[in-house]
Amino acid sequence: MIQMCDKGEGTLLHSLSTHVEPSNILDNIERLLLDFDDVFQEPTTLPPKIVAHDHRIPLVQGTNPINKRPYRYAKQHKDIIDGLIQQYLHSGIIQNNYSSYFNPVVLVGKKYGGWRLCIEYRDLNN
């Protein structure tokens, strides 16, 4: 990067080199990965479930549980939602819930195809 500045009578010229030898960086990264190989491993399972802690959220006095009806979807979207839910249940990402709270799901198209299943939690913020 070269920068020129006017300073009164003369001109200052400054040069800054940002070049770093890539081989040194790669060697350092490789050494770190080898030193801490127990940390940098591809996960093969979901994180373990913690059953010793029961998560509770304190509620404001006098409030009722949010229980919204599910949104209506075309049959093809409903089939996609059902398929995603079954896939998530089977893989352990989600589990059955018997809470008095219910928030509808929203099916969102991904940028490069496919679908993302989201939950609408806007009413919880009111």
mmCIF file with all atom_site columns, C-alpha atoms in Angstrom:
data_model
loop_
_atom_site.group_PDB
_atom_site.id
_atom_site.type_symbol
_atom_site.label_atom_id
_atom_site.label_alt_id
_atom_site.label_comp_id
_atom_site.label_asym_id
_atom_site.label_entity_id
_atom_site.label_seq_id
_atom_site.pdbx_PDB_ins_code
_atom_site.Cartn_x
_atom_site.Cartn_y
_atom_site.Cartn_z
_atom_site.occupancy
_atom_site.B_iso_or_equiv
_atom_site.pdbx_formal_charge
_atom_site.auth_seq_id
_atom_site.auth_comp_id
_atom_site.auth_asym_id
_atom_site.auth_atom_id
_atom_site.pdbx_PDB_model_num
ATOM 1   C CA . MET A 1 1   ? 0.000   0.000   0.000  1.00 0.00 ? 1   MET A CA 1
ATOM 2   C CA . ILE A 1 2   ? 1.394   3.366   -0.944 1.00 0.00 ? 2   ILE A CA 1
ATOM 3   C CA . GLN A 1 3   ? 0.155   6.556   0.637  1.00 0.00 ? 3   GLN A CA 1
ATOM 4   C CA . MET A 1 4   ? 1.072   10.103  -0.377 1.00 0.00 ? 4   MET A CA 1
ATOM 5   C CA . CYS A 1 5   ? 0.489   13.076  1.930  1.00 0.00 ? 5   CYS A CA 1
ATOM 6   C CA . ASP A 1 6   ? 1.154   16.768  1.428  1.00 0.00 ? 6   ASP A CA 1
ATOM 7   C CA . LYS A 1 7   ? 3.015   18.230  4.422  1.00 0.00 ? 7   LYS A CA 1
ATOM 8   C CA . GLY A 1 8   ? 3.726   21.872  3.826  1.00 0.00 ? 8   GLY A CA 1
ATOM 9   C CA . GLU A 1 9   ? 6.698   22.249  1.446  1.00 0.00 ? 9   GLU A CA 1
ATOM 10  C CA . GLY A 1 10  ? 7.428   18.576  0.727  1.00 0.00 ? 10  GLY A CA 1
ATOM 11  C CA . THR A 1 11  ? 5.636   15.339  -0.011 1.00 0.00 ? 11  THR A CA 1
ATOM 12  C CA . LEU A 1 12  ? 5.964   12.241  2.126  1.00 0.00 ? 12  LEU A CA 1
ATOM 13  C CA . LEU A 1 13  ? 5.848   8.836   0.481  1.00 0.00 ? 13  LEU A CA 1
ATOM 14  C CA . HIS A 1 14  ? 5.193   5.783   2.618  1.00 0.00 ? 14  HIS A CA 1
ATOM 15  C CA . SER A 1 15  ? 5.156   2.143   1.560  1.00 0.00 ? 15  SER A CA 1
ATOM 16  C CA . LEU A 1 16  ? 3.776   -0.751  3.586  1.00 0.00 ? 16  LEU A CA 1
ATOM 17  C CA . SER A 1 17  ? 4.280   -4.354  2.594  1.00 0.00 ? 17  SER A CA 1
ATOM 18  C CA . THR A 1 18  ? 1.569   -6.785  3.653  1.00 0.00 ? 18  THR A CA 1
ATOM 19  C CA . HIS A 1 19  ? 3.160   -9.842  2.088  1.00 0.00 ? 19  HIS A CA 1
ATOM 20  C CA . VAL A 1 20  ? 3.512   -12.813 4.425  1.00 0.00 ? 20  VAL A CA 1
ATOM 21  C CA . GLU A 1 21  ? 5.117   -16.074 3.420  1.00 0.00 ? 21  GLU A CA 1
ATOM 22  C CA . PRO A 1 22  ? 2.224   -18.514 3.055  1.00 0.00 ? 22  PRO A CA 1
ATOM 23  C CA . SER A 1 23  ? 4.419   -21.519 3.754  1.00 0.00 ? 23  SER A CA 1
ATOM 24  C CA . ASN A 1 24  ? 5.159   -20.238 7.284  1.00 0.00 ? 24  ASN A CA 1
ATOM 25  C CA . ILE A 1 25  ? 1.472   -19.730 8.008  1.00 0.00 ? 25  ILE A CA 1
ATOM 26  C CA . LEU A 1 26  ? 0.530   -23.158 6.692  1.00 0.00 ? 26  LEU A CA 1
ATOM 27  C CA . ASP A 1 27  ? 3.306   -24.797 8.717  1.00 0.00 ? 27  ASP A CA 1
ATOM 28  C CA . ASN A 1 28  ? 2.101   -23.055 11.881 1.00 0.00 ? 28  ASN A CA 1
ATOM 29  C CA . ILE A 1 29  ? -1.515  -24.029 11.258 1.00 0.00 ? 29  ILE A CA 1
ATOM 30  C CA . GLU A 1 30  ? -0.576  -27.624 10.531 1.00 0.00 ? 30  GLU A CA 1
ATOM 31  C CA . ARG A 1 31  ? 1.506   -27.799 13.717 1.00 0.00 ? 31  ARG A CA 1
ATOM 32  C CA . LEU A 1 32  ? -1.389  -26.395 15.780 1.00 0.00 ? 32  LEU A CA 1
ATOM 33  C CA . LEU A 1 33  ? -3.820  -28.868 14.262 1.00 0.00 ? 33  LEU A CA 1
ATOM 34  C CA . LEU A 1 34  ? -1.502  -31.755 15.060 1.00 0.00 ? 34  LEU A CA 1
ATOM 35  C CA . ASP A 1 35  ? -0.792  -30.524 18.601 1.00 0.00 ? 35  ASP A CA 1
ATOM 36  C CA . PHE A 1 36  ? -4.510  -30.196 19.357 1.00 0.00 ? 36  PHE A CA 1
ATOM 37  C CA . ASP A 1 37  ? -5.916  -32.982 17.180 1.00 0.00 ? 37  ASP A CA 1
ATOM 38  C CA . ASP A 1 38  ? -8.317  -34.016 19.945 1.00 0.00 ? 38  ASP A CA 1
ATOM 39  C CA . VAL A 1 39  ? -10.009 -30.598 19.691 1.00 0.00 ? 39  VAL A CA 1
ATOM 40  C CA . PHE A 1 40  ? -10.083 -30.271 15.894 1.00 0.00 ? 40  PHE A CA 1
ATOM 41  C CA . GLN A 1 41  ? -11.961 -33.420 14.957 1.00 0.00 ? 41  GLN A CA 1
ATOM 42  C CA . GLU A 1 42  ? -15.046 -33.725 12.811 1.00 0.00 ? 42  GLU A CA 1
ATOM 43  C CA . PRO A 1 43  ? -18.061 -34.420 15.031 1.00 0.00 ? 43  PRO A CA 1
ATOM 44  C CA . THR A 1 44  ? -19.593 -37.828 14.419 1.00 0.00 ? 44  THR A CA 1
ATOM 45  C CA . THR A 1 45  ? -22.594 -37.510 16.739 1.00 0.00 ? 45  THR A CA 1
ATOM 46  C CA . LEU A 1 46  ? -24.789 -34.852 18.261 1.00 0.00 ? 46  LEU A CA 1
ATOM 47  C CA . PRO A 1 47  ? -23.661 -33.318 21.556 1.00 0.00 ? 47  PRO A CA 1
ATOM 48  C CA . PRO A 1 48  ? -24.655 -35.446 24.547 1.00 0.00 ? 48  PRO A CA 1
ATOM 49  C CA . LYS A 1 49  ? -28.015 -34.746 26.123 1.00 0.00 ? 49  LYS A CA 1
ATOM 50  C CA . ILE A 1 50  ? -27.859 -33.223 29.591 1.00 0.00 ? 50  ILE A CA 1
ATOM 51  C CA . VAL A 1 51  ? -30.706 -34.592 31.647 1.00 0.00 ? 51  VAL A CA 1
ATOM 52  C CA . ALA A 1 52  ? -29.484 -33.465 35.070 1.00 0.00 ? 52  ALA A CA 1
ATOM 53  C CA . HIS A 1 53  ? -30.617 -29.875 34.442 1.00 0.00 ? 53  HIS A CA 1
ATOM 54  C CA . ASP A 1 54  ? -34.254 -28.971 33.902 1.00 0.00 ? 54  ASP A CA 1
ATOM 55  C CA . HIS A 1 55  ? -34.415 -25.690 31.997 1.00 0.00 ? 55  HIS A CA 1
ATOM 56  C CA . ARG A 1 56  ? -37.030 -23.258 33.257 1.00 0.00 ? 56  ARG A CA 1
ATOM 57  C CA . ILE A 1 57  ? -37.828 -19.757 32.069 1.00 0.00 ? 57  ILE A CA 1
ATOM 58  C CA . PRO A 1 58  ? -39.393 -17.495 34.714 1.00 0.00 ? 58  PRO A CA 1
ATOM 59  C CA . LEU A 1 59  ? -42.691 -16.064 33.475 1.00 0.00 ? 59  LEU A CA 1
ATOM 60  C CA . VAL A 1 60  ? -44.259 -12.704 34.157 1.00 0.00 ? 60  VAL A CA 1
ATOM 61  C CA . GLN A 1 61  ? -47.123 -12.958 36.680 1.00 0.00 ? 61  GLN A CA 1
ATOM 62  C CA . GLY A 1 62  ? -50.563 -13.164 35.065 1.00 0.00 ? 62  GLY A CA 1
ATOM 63  C CA . THR A 1 63  ? -49.436 -14.183 31.581 1.00 0.00 ? 63  THR A CA 1
ATOM 64  C CA . ASN A 1 64  ? -50.881 -17.099 29.674 1.00 0.00 ? 64  ASN A CA 1
ATOM 65  C CA . PRO A 1 65  ? -48.918 -19.518 27.514 1.00 0.00 ? 65  PRO A CA 1
ATOM 66  C CA . ILE A 1 66  ? -48.569 -18.513 23.871 1.00 0.00 ? 66  ILE A CA 1
ATOM 67  C CA . ASN A 1 67  ? -50.571 -21.016 21.858 1.00 0.00 ? 67  ASN A CA 1
ATOM 68  C CA . LYS A 1 68  ? -51.041 -20.031 18.212 1.00 0.00 ? 68  LYS A CA 1
ATOM 69  C CA . ARG A 1 69  ? -52.726 -22.152 15.594 1.00 0.00 ? 69  ARG A CA 1
ATOM 70  C CA . PRO A 1 70  ? -50.529 -23.625 12.853 1.00 0.00 ? 70  PRO A CA 1
ATOM 71  C CA . TYR A 1 71  ? -50.421 -21.750 9.557  1.00 0.00 ? 71  TYR A CA 1
ATOM 72  C CA . ARG A 1 72  ? -52.189 -23.203 6.542  1.00 0.00 ? 72  ARG A CA 1
ATOM 73  C CA . TYR A 1 73  ? -49.943 -24.551 3.809  1.00 0.00 ? 73  TYR A CA 1
ATOM 74  C CA . ALA A 1 74  ? -50.479 -26.029 0.379  1.00 0.00 ? 74  ALA A CA 1
ATOM 75  C CA . LYS A 1 75  ? -50.327 -29.829 0.342  1.00 0.00 ? 75  LYS A CA 1
ATOM 76  C CA . GLN A 1 76  ? -46.858 -29.898 -1.243 1.00 0.00 ? 76  GLN A CA 1
ATOM 77  C CA . HIS A 1 77  ? -45.466 -27.591 1.465  1.00 0.00 ? 77  HIS A CA 1
ATOM 78  C CA . LYS A 1 78  ? -47.246 -29.565 4.191  1.00 0.00 ? 78  LYS A CA 1
ATOM 79  C CA . ASP A 1 79  ? -45.592 -32.741 2.868  1.00 0.00 ? 79  ASP A CA 1
ATOM 80  C CA . ILE A 1 80  ? -42.179 -31.014 2.971  1.00 0.00 ? 80  ILE A CA 1
ATOM 81  C CA . ILE A 1 81  ? -42.782 -29.859 6.557  1.00 0.00 ? 81  ILE A CA 1
ATOM 82  C CA . ASP A 1 82  ? -43.875 -33.346 7.646  1.00 0.00 ? 82  ASP A CA 1
ATOM 83  C CA . GLY A 1 83  ? -40.822 -34.883 5.964  1.00 0.00 ? 83  GLY A CA 1
ATOM 84  C CA . LEU A 1 84  ? -38.423 -32.440 7.640  1.00 0.00 ? 84  LEU A CA 1
ATOM 85  C CA . ILE A 1 85  ? -40.011 -33.017 11.049 1.00 0.00 ? 85  ILE A CA 1
ATOM 86  C CA . GLN A 1 86  ? -39.749 -36.800 10.671 1.00 0.00 ? 86  GLN A CA 1
ATOM 87  C CA . GLN A 1 87  ? -36.120 -36.452 9.552  1.00 0.00 ? 87  GLN A CA 1
ATOM 88  C CA . TYR A 1 88  ? -35.283 -34.226 12.550 1.00 0.00 ? 88  TYR A CA 1
ATOM 89  C CA . LEU A 1 89  ? -37.075 -36.569 14.968 1.00 0.00 ? 89  LEU A CA 1
ATOM 90  C CA . HIS A 1 90  ? -35.265 -39.603 13.568 1.00 0.00 ? 90  HIS A CA 1
ATOM 91  C CA . SER A 1 91  ? -31.843 -37.930 13.769 1.00 0.00 ? 91  SER A CA 1
ATOM 92  C CA . GLY A 1 92  ? -32.437 -36.607 17.316 1.00 0.00 ? 92  GLY A CA 1
ATOM 93  C CA . ILE A 1 93  ? -32.312 -32.919 16.398 1.00 0.00 ? 93  ILE A CA 1
ATOM 94  C CA . ILE A 1 94  ? -35.781 -32.391 17.854 1.00 0.00 ? 94  ILE A CA 1
ATOM 95  C CA . GLN A 1 95  ? -37.953 -34.371 20.247 1.00 0.00 ? 95  GLN A CA 1
ATOM 96  C CA . ASN A 1 96  ? -41.660 -34.620 20.982 1.00 0.00 ? 96  ASN A CA 1
ATOM 97  C CA . ASN A 1 97  ? -42.971 -31.818 23.151 1.00 0.00 ? 97  ASN A CA 1
ATOM 98  C CA . TYR A 1 98  ? -46.147 -31.763 25.222 1.00 0.00 ? 98  TYR A CA 1
ATOM 99  C CA . SER A 1 99  ? -45.936 -28.141 26.365 1.00 0.00 ? 99  SER A CA 1
ATOM 100 C CA . SER A 1 100 ? -48.899 -25.779 26.549 1.00 0.00 ? 100 SER A CA 1
ATOM 101 C CA . TYR A 1 101 ? -46.894 -23.366 24.370 1.00 0.00 ? 101 TYR A CA 1
ATOM 102 C CA . PHE A 1 102 ? -47.196 -23.675 20.607 1.00 0.00 ? 102 PHE A CA 1
ATOM 103 C CA . ASN A 1 103 ? -45.625 -21.521 17.917 1.00 0.00 ? 103 ASN A CA 1
ATOM 104 C CA . PRO A 1 104 ? -46.242 -22.163 14.224 1.00 0.00 ? 104 PRO A CA 1
ATOM 105 C CA . VAL A 1 105 ? -43.554 -23.320 11.827 1.00 0.00 ? 105 VAL A CA 1
ATOM 106 C CA . VAL A 1 106 ? -42.541 -21.280 8.803  1.00 0.00 ? 106 VAL A CA 1
ATOM 107 C CA . LEU A 1 107 ? -41.134 -22.945 5.699  1.00 0.00 ? 107 LEU A CA 1
ATOM 108 C CA . VAL A 1 108 ? -38.383 -20.801 4.147  1.00 0.00 ? 108 VAL A CA 1
ATOM 109 C CA . GLY A 1 109 ? -36.715 -21.499 0.810  1.00 0.00 ? 109 GLY A CA 1
ATOM 110 C CA . LYS A 1 110 ? -32.921 -21.689 0.887  1.00 0.00 ? 110 LYS A CA 1
ATOM 111 C CA . LYS A 1 111 ? -30.846 -19.581 -1.479 1.00 0.00 ? 111 LYS A CA 1
ATOM 112 C CA . TYR A 1 112 ? -29.514 -22.549 -3.468 1.00 0.00 ? 112 TYR A CA 1
ATOM 113 C CA . GLY A 1 113 ? -32.578 -24.803 -3.255 1.00 0.00 ? 113 GLY A CA 1
ATOM 114 C CA . GLY A 1 114 ? -34.029 -26.879 -0.463 1.00 0.00 ? 114 GLY A CA 1
ATOM 115 C CA . TRP A 1 115 ? -36.065 -25.784 2.520  1.00 0.00 ? 115 TRP A CA 1
ATOM 116 C CA . ARG A 1 116 ? -35.400 -24.512 6.029  1.00 0.00 ? 116 ARG A CA 1
ATOM 117 C CA . LEU A 1 117 ? -37.880 -25.095 8.824  1.00 0.00 ? 117 LEU A CA 1
ATOM 118 C CA . CYS A 1 118 ? -38.167 -22.100 11.177 1.00 0.00 ? 118 CYS A CA 1
ATOM 119 C CA . ILE A 1 119 ? -40.321 -21.387 14.224 1.00 0.00 ? 119 ILE A CA 1
ATOM 120 C CA . GLU A 1 120 ? -42.124 -18.075 14.565 1.00 0.00 ? 120 GLU A CA 1
ATOM 121 C CA . TYR A 1 121 ? -41.419 -16.744 18.060 1.00 0.00 ? 121 TYR A CA 1
ATOM 122 C CA . ARG A 1 122 ? -42.545 -13.133 17.546 1.00 0.00 ? 122 ARG A CA 1
ATOM 123 C CA . ASP A 1 123 ? -45.410 -13.374 20.046 1.00 0.00 ? 123 ASP A CA 1
ATOM 124 C CA . LEU A 1 124 ? -43.003 -14.381 22.820 1.00 0.00 ? 124 LEU A CA 1
ATOM 125 C CA . ASN A 1 125 ? -41.431 -10.911 22.640 1.00 0.00 ? 125 ASN A CA 1
ATOM 126 C CA . ASN A 1 126 ? -44.666 -9.062  23.417 1.00 0.00 ? 126 ASN A CA 1
#
